[in-house]
Amino acid sequence: MANTVLNTNVSEQTLQSIQASKRWDRIVTYILLVFMSILFLLPFIWLIGTSLKPEAEAISYPPSLFPKEVDWKNYAEVFDLVPFLKFYQNTIIVTLTSVAGTVFSSALVGYGFARINGRGRNFWFMMLLATMMLPSQVTMIPVYLIFAKLGWINTFLPLIVPSFFGSAYFIFLLRQFFRTIPKELDEAAIIDGCGPFRIFWNIMLPLIIPSLLTVAILSFMGSWNDFFGPLIYLNDTSKFTLSLGIQTFKGQNTMLWGPMMAASTMVITPLVVLFFFAQKYFIQGIATSGLKG
């Protein structure tokens, strides 16, 4: 009896010790998360704070994180100094078209690699993955010469057309997701008289919507923030995108910090809003795409 009571007390002490250890681990984890969150948010806080400062305060030293007096004038000056709405319009055209092309072509190619048996399928898939090892700087000059021969310089075509040929990373991502779908669905659809494209369009695409949204979000962010593409192929200011248009605030000897920070705030706002509304699908798509190799 005495041994039973002693063992019970020892078990309760051990359980309390484990619970206390877990509690401290959770507290330390939360403290680290809060610290890292503040660390990552500091540049955004400084960006928004500077966009609300008068020009004299924006360039003052030492710099301050928050404005002494909120001034919205910089946001109005953005539209007076440069054709900012035109930059926005150009960026929306390029981004939405690129996203549509990337999502459709990557899904179609990923479906082929995952569900259709053919000679050399694995070899060509390995070749596709190998293209991810090539830095874009290696192909920059040949690609520019091809587009110049086609007469596409100073048009949106070099920024849009390549997206309709898919992206190696997105094809890999979607192929992984297609492989998680049971093959019995294909067999049942074939018995009902469906062809490969109808199976892809009517059956497979509705099942991979989280992954398609993930690809769409990543493609949207890449195209919206792209700087080198517009810098290389666009010469006319009226065709500049936002990432390139922000550079127009930088003069030869002057820098308009207030309007530039206000413009930068308006550029990143759609991305932040998009992520907050679609983060559920974004995380779900990333987490489930690697379940089956």
Short mmCIF file of C-alpha atoms in Angstrom, two decimals:
data_model
loop_
_atom_site.label_atom_id
_atom_site.label_comp_id
_atom_site.label_asym_id
_atom_site.label_seq_id
_atom_site.Cartn_x
_atom_site.Cartn_y
_atom_site.Cartn_z
CA MET A 1 0.00 0.00 0.00
CA ALA A 2 2.82 2.37 0.97
CA ASN A 3 4.65 1.57 -2.27
CA THR A 4 1.49 2.32 -4.28
CA VAL A 5 1.06 5.74 -2.62
CA LEU A 6 4.76 6.50 -3.14
CA ASN A 7 4.58 5.55 -6.84
CA THR A 8 1.45 7.71 -7.29
CA ASN A 9 3.19 10.75 -5.74
CA VAL A 10 6.24 10.21 -7.94
CA SER A 11 4.04 9.95 -11.06
CA GLU A 12 2.20 13.19 -10.16
CA GLN A 13 5.50 15.00 -9.56
CA THR A 14 6.85 13.71 -12.89
CA LEU A 15 3.66 14.80 -14.69
CA GLN A 16 3.82 18.27 -13.09
CA SER A 17 7.48 18.53 -14.03
CA ILE A 18 6.69 17.65 -17.67
CA GLN A 19 3.80 20.14 -17.78
CA ALA A 20 6.00 22.90 -16.30
CA SER A 21 8.72 22.12 -18.84
CA LYS A 22 6.21 22.29 -21.70
CA ARG A 23 4.82 25.58 -20.33
CA TRP A 24 8.28 27.17 -20.26
CA ASP A 25 9.02 25.85 -23.77
CA ARG A 26 5.79 27.47 -24.98
CA ILE A 27 6.62 30.78 -23.27
CA VAL A 28 10.12 30.86 -24.75
CA THR A 29 8.70 30.00 -28.20
CA TYR A 30 6.15 32.85 -27.99
CA ILE A 31 8.82 35.33 -26.87
CA LEU A 32 11.05 34.35 -29.79
CA LEU A 33 8.14 34.57 -32.25
CA VAL A 34 7.15 38.03 -30.99
CA PHE A 35 10.78 39.21 -31.15
CA MET A 36 11.28 37.88 -34.69
CA SER A 37 7.93 39.35 -35.80
CA ILE A 38 8.93 42.80 -34.55
CA LEU A 39 12.32 42.41 -36.24
CA PHE A 40 10.71 41.59 -39.60
CA LEU A 41 8.06 44.31 -39.25
CA LEU A 42 10.54 47.11 -38.51
CA PRO A 43 11.33 47.84 -42.22
CA PHE A 44 7.59 48.02 -43.02
CA ILE A 45 6.95 50.30 -40.02
CA TRP A 46 9.82 52.54 -41.10
CA LEU A 47 8.52 52.54 -44.70
CA ILE A 48 5.00 53.60 -43.71
CA GLY A 49 6.30 56.08 -41.10
CA THR A 50 8.60 57.78 -43.63
CA SER A 51 5.79 57.99 -46.19
CA LEU A 52 3.85 60.13 -43.66
CA LYS A 53 6.72 62.53 -42.85
CA PRO A 54 7.46 65.94 -44.44
CA GLU A 55 10.54 65.81 -46.68
CA ALA A 56 12.71 67.66 -44.11
CA GLU A 57 11.88 65.12 -41.41
CA ALA A 58 12.26 62.16 -43.81
CA ILE A 59 15.92 63.05 -44.49
CA SER A 60 16.75 64.23 -40.96
CA TYR A 61 19.49 62.50 -38.93
CA PRO A 62 19.20 60.53 -36.72
CA PRO A 63 16.16 58.98 -38.41
CA SER A 64 12.98 58.41 -36.42
CA LEU A 65 10.67 55.43 -36.75
CA PHE A 66 7.38 57.34 -36.41
CA PRO A 67 6.48 60.80 -37.82
CA LYS A 68 6.22 63.67 -35.35
CA GLU A 69 3.27 64.98 -37.37
CA VAL A 70 1.31 62.87 -39.87
CA ASP A 71 1.41 64.42 -43.36
CA TRP A 72 -0.52 62.77 -46.22
CA LYS A 73 0.91 65.15 -48.84
CA ASN A 74 3.43 62.59 -50.11
CA TYR A 75 0.64 60.30 -51.33
CA ALA A 76 -0.89 63.12 -53.40
CA GLU A 77 2.52 64.10 -54.80
CA VAL A 78 3.07 60.57 -56.11
CA PHE A 79 0.32 61.12 -58.70
CA ASP A 80 1.54 64.64 -59.53
CA LEU A 81 5.20 63.71 -60.07
CA VAL A 82 4.85 60.55 -62.18
CA PRO A 83 2.06 58.76 -64.15
CA PHE A 84 1.50 56.39 -61.23
CA LEU A 85 -1.95 55.22 -62.35
CA LYS A 86 -0.46 54.29 -65.73
CA PHE A 87 2.24 52.27 -63.95
CA TYR A 88 -0.49 50.53 -61.96
CA GLN A 89 -2.48 49.78 -65.11
CA ASN A 90 0.59 48.36 -66.91
CA THR A 91 1.48 46.19 -63.92
CA ILE A 92 -2.04 44.79 -63.62
CA ILE A 93 -2.12 43.90 -67.35
CA VAL A 94 1.27 42.17 -67.24
CA THR A 95 0.68 40.43 -63.91
CA LEU A 96 -2.83 39.06 -64.53
CA THR A 97 -1.95 37.80 -68.02
CA SER A 98 1.25 36.19 -66.76
CA VAL A 99 -0.55 34.52 -63.85
CA ALA A 100 -3.23 33.07 -66.17
CA GLY A 101 -0.59 31.73 -68.56
CA THR A 102 1.61 30.31 -65.82
CA VAL A 103 -1.19 28.55 -63.94
CA PHE A 104 -2.77 26.95 -67.02
CA SER A 105 0.43 25.83 -68.76
CA SER A 106 2.11 24.58 -65.56
CA ALA A 107 -1.00 22.59 -64.60
CA LEU A 108 -1.28 21.06 -68.06
CA VAL A 109 2.38 20.01 -68.21
CA GLY A 110 2.36 18.82 -64.59
CA TYR A 111 -0.70 16.69 -65.33
CA GLY A 112 1.07 15.11 -68.30
CA PHE A 113 4.17 14.23 -66.27
CA ALA A 114 2.10 12.83 -63.39
CA ARG A 115 -0.74 10.93 -65.09
CA ILE A 116 0.15 10.08 -68.71
CA ASN A 117 2.61 7.27 -69.36
CA GLY A 118 4.94 7.87 -72.28
CA ARG A 119 8.41 6.88 -73.46
CA GLY A 120 11.13 8.95 -71.80
CA ARG A 121 8.73 10.68 -69.42
CA ASN A 122 11.13 10.51 -66.45
CA PHE A 123 14.10 11.59 -68.60
CA TRP A 124 12.31 14.71 -69.83
CA PHE A 125 11.12 15.46 -66.31
CA MET A 126 14.72 15.30 -65.08
CA MET A 127 15.71 17.63 -67.94
CA LEU A 128 12.97 20.02 -66.86
CA LEU A 129 14.23 20.02 -63.27
CA ALA A 130 17.79 20.58 -64.52
CA THR A 131 16.70 23.91 -66.05
CA MET A 132 16.10 25.20 -62.52
CA MET A 133 19.86 24.97 -61.93
CA LEU A 134 20.57 27.52 -64.67
CA PRO A 135 20.77 31.11 -63.39
CA SER A 136 18.67 33.51 -65.44
CA GLN A 137 21.76 35.64 -66.14
CA VAL A 138 23.16 32.81 -68.32
CA THR A 139 20.26 32.98 -70.78
CA MET A 140 19.61 36.72 -70.53
CA ILE A 141 21.53 37.79 -73.66
CA PRO A 142 20.32 34.97 -76.00
CA VAL A 143 16.74 35.53 -74.89
CA TYR A 144 17.06 39.28 -75.44
CA LEU A 145 18.45 38.72 -78.97
CA ILE A 146 15.53 36.39 -79.80
CA PHE A 147 12.97 38.94 -78.63
CA ALA A 148 14.82 41.71 -80.49
CA LYS A 149 14.66 39.64 -83.72
CA LEU A 150 10.93 39.20 -83.17
CA GLY A 151 10.50 42.96 -82.71
CA TRP A 152 9.12 42.60 -79.19
CA ILE A 153 11.43 45.12 -77.45
CA ASN A 154 9.54 47.96 -75.73
CA THR A 155 6.35 45.86 -75.65
CA PHE A 156 4.75 43.72 -72.93
CA LEU A 157 5.18 40.52 -74.96
CA PRO A 158 8.60 39.48 -73.49
CA LEU A 159 7.05 39.79 -70.01
CA ILE A 160 3.89 37.83 -70.87
CA VAL A 161 4.54 35.22 -73.58
CA PRO A 162 7.19 33.12 -71.69
CA SER A 163 4.67 32.51 -68.90
CA PHE A 164 2.50 30.50 -71.33
CA PHE A 165 5.29 27.91 -71.58
CA GLY A 166 5.13 27.06 -67.88
CA SER A 167 7.61 27.29 -65.04
CA ALA A 168 9.82 24.35 -64.02
CA TYR A 169 9.24 24.89 -60.31
CA PHE A 170 5.46 25.23 -60.64
CA ILE A 171 5.29 22.17 -62.93
CA PHE A 172 7.16 20.18 -60.28
CA LEU A 173 4.84 21.51 -57.55
CA LEU A 174 1.66 20.60 -59.43
CA ARG A 175 3.02 17.22 -60.57
CA GLN A 176 3.52 16.29 -56.91
CA PHE A 177 -0.10 17.17 -56.19
CA PHE A 178 -1.47 15.29 -59.20
CA ARG A 179 0.33 12.15 -58.00
CA THR A 180 -1.64 12.18 -54.73
CA ILE A 181 -4.96 11.70 -56.60
CA PRO A 182 -6.07 8.02 -56.91
CA LYS A 183 -5.67 6.57 -60.40
CA GLU A 184 -9.09 4.93 -60.11
CA LEU A 185 -10.59 8.33 -60.97
CA ASP A 186 -8.82 8.27 -64.34
CA GLU A 187 -9.94 4.70 -65.02
CA ALA A 188 -13.57 5.50 -64.16
CA ALA A 189 -13.50 8.58 -66.38
CA ILE A 190 -12.02 6.60 -69.31
CA ILE A 191 -14.78 4.01 -68.95
CA ASP A 192 -17.30 6.89 -69.15
CA GLY A 193 -15.71 7.97 -72.41
CA CYS A 194 -13.56 10.92 -71.25
CA GLY A 195 -10.37 11.80 -73.07
CA PRO A 196 -7.13 13.02 -71.39
CA PHE A 197 -7.94 16.73 -71.71
CA ARG A 198 -11.49 16.31 -70.40
CA ILE A 199 -10.15 14.33 -67.42
CA PHE A 200 -7.65 17.12 -66.80
CA TRP A 201 -10.18 19.94 -67.14
CA ASN A 202 -13.32 18.49 -65.51
CA ILE A 203 -11.89 16.12 -62.89
CA MET A 204 -8.30 16.95 -61.98
CA LEU A 205 -8.32 20.76 -61.90
CA PRO A 206 -11.20 21.04 -59.36
CA LEU A 207 -9.28 18.66 -57.06
CA ILE A 208 -6.09 20.73 -57.00
CA ILE A 209 -7.56 24.20 -56.43
CA PRO A 210 -5.40 24.86 -53.30
CA SER A 211 -2.25 24.12 -55.29
CA LEU A 212 -3.46 26.22 -58.23
CA LEU A 213 -4.05 29.13 -55.84
CA THR A 214 -0.56 28.63 -54.41
CA VAL A 215 0.94 28.79 -57.90
CA ALA A 216 -1.22 31.83 -58.72
CA ILE A 217 -0.08 33.68 -55.58
CA LEU A 218 3.61 32.91 -56.10
CA SER A 219 3.36 33.83 -59.79
CA PHE A 220 1.50 37.05 -58.91
CA MET A 221 4.21 38.06 -56.43
CA GLY A 222 7.01 37.26 -58.89
CA SER A 223 5.42 39.17 -61.77
CA TRP A 224 4.27 42.12 -59.62
CA ASN A 225 7.75 42.61 -58.12
CA ASP A 226 9.72 41.84 -61.29
CA PHE A 227 12.27 44.57 -61.88
CA PHE A 228 14.87 43.18 -64.31
CA GLY A 229 12.34 42.10 -66.96
CA PRO A 230 10.79 45.58 -67.40
CA LEU A 231 14.24 47.19 -67.02
CA ILE A 232 15.65 45.14 -69.92
CA TYR A 233 12.71 45.18 -72.33
CA LEU A 234 10.87 48.48 -71.70
CA ASN A 235 12.24 51.87 -72.78
CA ASP A 236 9.16 54.10 -72.89
CA THR A 237 8.13 55.62 -69.54
CA SER A 238 4.44 55.23 -70.43
CA LYS A 239 4.96 51.43 -70.49
CA PHE A 240 6.83 51.17 -67.18
CA THR A 241 5.52 48.86 -64.48
CA LEU A 242 5.41 49.84 -60.80
CA SER A 243 8.74 48.28 -59.85
CA LEU A 244 10.46 50.22 -62.61
CA GLY A 245 8.37 53.36 -62.23
CA ILE A 246 9.48 53.84 -58.61
CA GLN A 247 12.98 54.47 -59.93
CA THR A 248 11.73 57.65 -61.60
CA PHE A 249 11.59 59.29 -58.15
CA LYS A 250 15.36 59.07 -58.08
CA GLY A 251 16.89 62.02 -59.89
CA GLN A 252 20.53 62.48 -60.90
CA ASN A 253 21.35 64.50 -57.78
CA THR A 254 18.19 64.32 -55.71
CA MET A 255 16.03 61.67 -54.06
CA LEU A 256 12.40 62.33 -53.11
CA TRP A 257 12.23 60.08 -50.05
CA GLY A 258 8.71 60.97 -48.93
CA PRO A 259 6.90 60.37 -52.27
CA MET A 260 9.12 57.34 -52.95
CA MET A 261 8.15 55.71 -49.65
CA ALA A 262 4.49 56.56 -50.28
CA ALA A 263 4.68 54.95 -53.73
CA SER A 264 6.41 51.89 -52.27
CA THR A 265 3.66 51.56 -49.67
CA MET A 266 1.01 51.59 -52.39
CA VAL A 267 2.99 49.03 -54.41
CA ILE A 268 3.22 46.45 -51.61
CA THR A 269 -0.34 46.97 -50.32
CA PRO A 270 -2.00 44.64 -52.91
CA LEU A 271 0.51 41.90 -52.08
CA VAL A 272 -0.12 42.15 -48.34
CA VAL A 273 -3.91 42.16 -48.84
CA LEU A 274 -3.69 39.18 -51.22
CA PHE A 275 -1.58 37.17 -48.79
CA PHE A 276 -3.90 37.82 -45.83
CA PHE A 277 -6.97 36.72 -47.81
CA ALA A 278 -5.33 33.69 -49.45
CA GLN A 279 -2.86 32.53 -46.76
CA LYS A 280 -5.07 29.54 -45.86
CA TYR A 281 -4.91 28.14 -49.41
CA PHE A 282 -1.28 29.17 -49.78
CA ILE A 283 -0.14 27.21 -46.70
CA GLN A 284 -2.40 24.27 -47.56
CA GLY A 285 -1.02 24.04 -51.09
CA ILE A 286 2.60 24.19 -49.95
CA ALA A 287 2.05 21.64 -47.15
CA THR A 288 0.28 19.03 -49.28
CA SER A 289 2.31 19.28 -52.48
CA GLY A 290 5.15 17.16 -51.10
CA LEU A 291 3.16 14.25 -49.70
CA LYS A 292 4.07 11.88 -52.51
CA GLY A 293 7.34 11.99 -54.45
#
